[in-house]
Amino acid sequence: GQQLNQSPQSMFIQEGEDVSMNCTSSSIFNTWLWYKQDPGEGPVLLIALYKAGELTSNGRLTAQFGITRKDSFLNISASIPSDVGIYFCAGQRETSGSRLTFGEGTQLTVNP
Amino acid sequence: DAGITQSPRHKVTETGTPVTLRCHQTENHRYMYWYRQDPGHGLRLIHYSYGVKDTDKGEVSDGYSVSRSKTEDFLLTLESATSSQTSVYFCAISEDRDYGYTFGSGTRLTVV
């Protein structure tokens, strides 16, 4: 079953606000990934993190790989309406080969 | 587009009938995956492949089988569809074990 706890499950914010979401696990991961899913489409990779402590940005998005290797967070600054969607974290463990474990997702709604 | 195509995009079938979903890639990636997405469960791995004729089970493999006779195609078969298999099915590919996945656009399957 799911081994990643993603929170919050949903967020309702105003345009222009900053957003933060995170994933935690009792297991150690050696890769953390963040995806976004638009309605009717498959998830799209936003950011990939490969080292503990790594902080990576992609435009208004910033993600960090936790020092303990058991957590990661994603921040979105100055949200805009097209940020609406479901955000998933995913982790890869050393023992799982190429398989990823996904969080349950954070549904983001941005009010104009 | 992204080099990965799922077919069909939508399907309605009756309980007890066999169903095959197709994933086709033009990226020559080694790894291919089948996930199902359900509310409250996120993305759950059904089966995956790490090469031609090399496949393995994921966390929700009961009632599903897969085949990969050539690099570009990964087929998911529901031998005898049940209502609990109503879901959105996503195929994903990855170049190597340490790379993020690229997802297809999904197949919405309804079993009535």
Coordinates of C-alpha atoms in Angstrom, one line a residue:
Chain A
G1 CA 0.0 0.0 0.0
Q2 CA 0.9 3.7 0.1
Q3 CA 4.0 4.5 2.0
L4 CA 4.1 8.2 1.4
N5 CA 2.0 10.6 3.4
Q6 CA 1.2 13.7 1.4
S7 CA -0.4 16.7 2.8
P8 CA -2.6 18.6 2.6
Q9 CA -5.1 16.6 0.6
S10 CA -6.6 19.8 -0.8
M11 CA -5.9 23.5 -0.8
F12 CA -8.1 26.5 -1.8
I13 CA -6.1 29.7 -2.2
Q14 CA -6.3 33.1 -3.8
E15 CA -4.4 34.0 -6.8
G16 CA -1.0 35.5 -5.8
E17 CA -0.7 33.5 -2.6
D18 CA 2.2 31.1 -2.0
V19 CA 1.6 27.4 -1.6
S20 CA 3.4 24.7 0.4
M21 CA 2.9 20.9 0.4
N22 CA 4.9 18.1 1.6
C23 CA 5.5 14.3 1.7
T24 CA 6.8 12.2 4.5
S25 CA 7.6 8.6 4.9
S26 CA 8.9 6.1 7.4
S27 CA 11.2 4.8 4.7
I28 CA 14.4 6.3 3.2
F29 CA 14.2 7.3 -0.4
N30 CA 17.1 8.1 -2.7
T31 CA 15.1 10.0 -5.2
W32 CA 12.2 12.4 -4.8
L33 CA 10.0 13.6 -7.7
W34 CA 7.1 16.0 -7.9
Y35 CA 4.5 15.7 -10.6
K36 CA 1.4 17.8 -11.6
Q37 CA -1.7 16.4 -13.2
D38 CA -4.2 18.5 -15.2
P39 CA -7.7 17.2 -15.6
G40 CA -8.0 14.4 -18.2
E41 CA -4.2 14.1 -18.6
G42 CA -1.4 12.1 -17.2
P43 CA 1.0 13.5 -14.5
V44 CA 3.9 15.6 -15.8
L45 CA 7.2 15.8 -14.1
L46 CA 7.9 19.1 -12.4
I47 CA 11.1 18.6 -10.4
A48 CA 13.5 15.7 -9.6
L49 CA 15.7 15.6 -6.6
Y50 CA 18.6 13.2 -6.2
K51 CA 20.6 14.2 -3.1
A52 CA 19.7 14.7 0.5
G53 CA 19.4 18.4 1.2
E54 CA 19.1 19.3 -2.4
L55 CA 17.1 22.4 -3.2
T56 CA 15.9 22.8 -6.8
S57 CA 13.8 25.5 -8.5
N58 CA 11.8 25.4 -11.7
G59 CA 10.4 28.9 -12.3
R60 CA 8.0 29.6 -9.4
L61 CA 8.4 26.1 -8.1
T62 CA 10.9 25.1 -5.5
A63 CA 11.4 21.6 -4.0
Q64 CA 13.7 20.2 -1.4
F65 CA 15.0 16.7 -0.6
G66 CA 14.9 16.4 3.2
I67 CA 18.1 15.8 5.1
T68 CA 16.8 12.6 6.6
R69 CA 15.8 11.3 3.1
K70 CA 12.4 10.6 4.5
D71 CA 10.6 13.8 3.3
S72 CA 10.3 16.4 0.6
F73 CA 8.4 19.6 0.2
L74 CA 7.2 21.6 -2.8
N75 CA 6.6 25.4 -2.7
I76 CA 4.7 27.4 -5.4
S77 CA 5.2 31.1 -5.2
A78 CA 2.7 33.8 -6.5
S79 CA 0.1 31.2 -7.6
I80 CA -1.8 31.8 -10.8
P81 CA -5.0 30.1 -12.1
S82 CA -3.1 27.6 -14.3
D83 CA -1.5 26.2 -11.2
V84 CA -4.8 24.4 -10.6
G85 CA -4.4 20.6 -10.6
I86 CA -3.3 17.6 -8.6
Y87 CA 0.3 17.6 -7.3
F88 CA 1.9 14.2 -6.6
C89 CA 5.1 13.4 -4.8
A90 CA 6.9 10.2 -5.7
G91 CA 9.8 8.5 -4.1
Q92 CA 12.3 5.8 -5.3
R93 CA 13.9 3.5 -2.8
E94 CA 17.3 1.8 -3.2
T95 CA 15.6 -1.6 -3.0
S96 CA 12.8 -0.9 -5.4
G97 CA 14.7 -0.7 -8.6
S98 CA 13.0 1.7 -11.0
R99 CA 9.7 1.6 -9.3
L100 CA 8.2 4.7 -7.7
T101 CA 5.9 5.0 -4.8
F102 CA 3.4 7.9 -5.1
G103 CA 1.6 10.0 -2.6
E104 CA -2.1 10.4 -2.7
G105 CA -1.9 13.8 -4.2
T106 CA -2.8 17.4 -3.2
Q107 CA -5.7 19.0 -5.1
L108 CA -4.9 22.7 -5.6
T109 CA -7.6 25.2 -6.4
V110 CA -6.7 28.8 -7.2
N111 CA -9.4 31.4 -7.1
P112 CA -8.8 34.4 -9.4
Chain B
D1 CA 4.0 14.7 -28.6
A2 CA 5.7 12.9 -25.6
G3 CA 6.3 9.7 -27.5
I4 CA 3.8 7.6 -25.5
T5 CA 0.3 6.8 -26.7
Q6 CA -2.4 4.9 -24.9
S7 CA -5.4 3.2 -26.6
P8 CA -8.2 3.3 -26.3
R9 CA -8.8 6.6 -24.4
H10 CA -12.2 5.5 -23.2
K11 CA -13.9 2.1 -23.0
V12 CA -17.0 0.7 -21.5
T13 CA -17.2 -3.0 -21.1
E14 CA -19.4 -5.6 -19.5
T15 CA -18.5 -7.6 -16.4
G16 CA -16.8 -10.8 -17.3
T17 CA -15.4 -9.8 -20.7
P18 CA -11.7 -9.6 -21.4
V19 CA -10.2 -6.2 -22.1
T20 CA -6.8 -5.3 -23.4
L21 CA -5.3 -1.8 -23.1
R22 CA -2.3 -0.8 -25.2
C23 CA 0.6 1.4 -24.5
H24 CA 2.9 2.4 -27.3
Q25 CA 6.2 4.3 -27.0
T26 CA 8.5 5.8 -29.6
E27 CA 11.3 6.7 -27.2
N28 CA 13.0 3.3 -27.1
H29 CA 12.9 3.4 -23.3
R30 CA 13.7 0.2 -21.4
Y31 CA 11.1 0.5 -18.5
M32 CA 7.4 0.6 -18.9
Y33 CA 4.7 0.6 -16.2
W34 CA 1.0 0.3 -15.8
Y35 CA -0.8 2.3 -13.0
R36 CA -4.4 2.7 -12.0
Q37 CA -5.7 5.9 -10.5
D38 CA -8.6 5.9 -8.1
P39 CA -10.0 8.6 -5.8
G40 CA -8.4 8.3 -2.4
H41 CA -5.7 6.0 -3.6
G42 CA -3.5 8.0 -5.8
L43 CA -1.5 6.0 -8.4
R44 CA -1.0 2.4 -7.7
L45 CA 1.4 0.1 -9.7
I46 CA -0.2 -2.8 -11.4
H47 CA 2.7 -4.3 -13.4
Y48 CA 5.9 -3.1 -14.9
S49 CA 8.5 -4.2 -17.4
Y50 CA 12.2 -3.8 -17.4
G51 CA 12.8 -5.2 -20.9
V52 CA 11.2 -7.3 -23.7
K53 CA 9.5 -10.3 -22.1
D54 CA 10.7 -9.1 -18.7
T55 CA 7.8 -8.2 -16.5
D56 CA 7.0 -8.2 -12.8
K57 CA 4.0 -7.6 -10.5
G58 CA 3.2 -4.3 -8.7
E59 CA 1.1 -3.8 -5.6
V60 CA -2.3 -4.3 -7.2
S61 CA -1.7 -7.0 -9.9
D62 CA -4.5 -9.4 -9.1
G63 CA -6.9 -9.8 -12.1
Y64 CA -4.4 -8.3 -14.5
S65 CA -1.7 -9.7 -16.8
V66 CA 0.8 -8.0 -19.1
S67 CA 2.9 -8.7 -22.1
R68 CA 5.8 -7.0 -23.8
S69 CA 6.9 -8.8 -27.0
K70 CA 8.7 -5.7 -28.3
T71 CA 10.3 -2.6 -26.8
E72 CA 7.6 -0.2 -28.0
D73 CA 4.5 -2.0 -26.8
F74 CA 3.2 -2.9 -23.3
L75 CA -0.2 -4.5 -23.1
L76 CA -2.4 -4.7 -20.1
T77 CA -5.1 -7.4 -20.1
L78 CA -8.0 -7.8 -17.7
E79 CA -8.9 -11.5 -18.2
S80 CA -12.4 -11.1 -16.9
A81 CA -13.4 -7.5 -16.1
T82 CA -15.0 -6.7 -12.8
S83 CA -16.7 -3.5 -11.6
S84 CA -13.8 -3.0 -9.1
Q85 CA -11.5 -2.5 -12.1
T86 CA -13.4 0.6 -13.2
S87 CA -10.6 3.1 -13.1
V88 CA -8.3 5.4 -15.0
Y89 CA -5.3 3.5 -16.3
F90 CA -2.0 5.2 -17.0
C91 CA 1.0 3.9 -18.8
A92 CA 4.4 5.3 -18.0
I93 CA 7.9 5.0 -19.4
S94 CA 11.4 5.7 -18.1
E95 CA 14.8 5.6 -19.8
D96 CA 16.7 4.3 -16.8
R97 CA 16.0 3.4 -13.2
D98 CA 17.1 6.8 -11.9
Y99 CA 15.0 8.9 -14.3
G100 CA 11.5 10.2 -13.7
Y101 CA 8.6 8.7 -15.6
T102 CA 6.8 10.1 -18.6
F103 CA 3.1 9.3 -18.5
G104 CA 0.6 8.7 -21.2
S105 CA -2.8 10.5 -21.2
G106 CA -4.7 7.6 -19.7
T107 CA -7.5 5.2 -20.5
R108 CA -10.8 5.6 -18.7
L109 CA -12.3 2.2 -18.3
T110 CA -15.8 1.6 -17.1
V111 CA -17.0 -1.9 -16.3
V112 CA -20.8 -2.2 -16.1

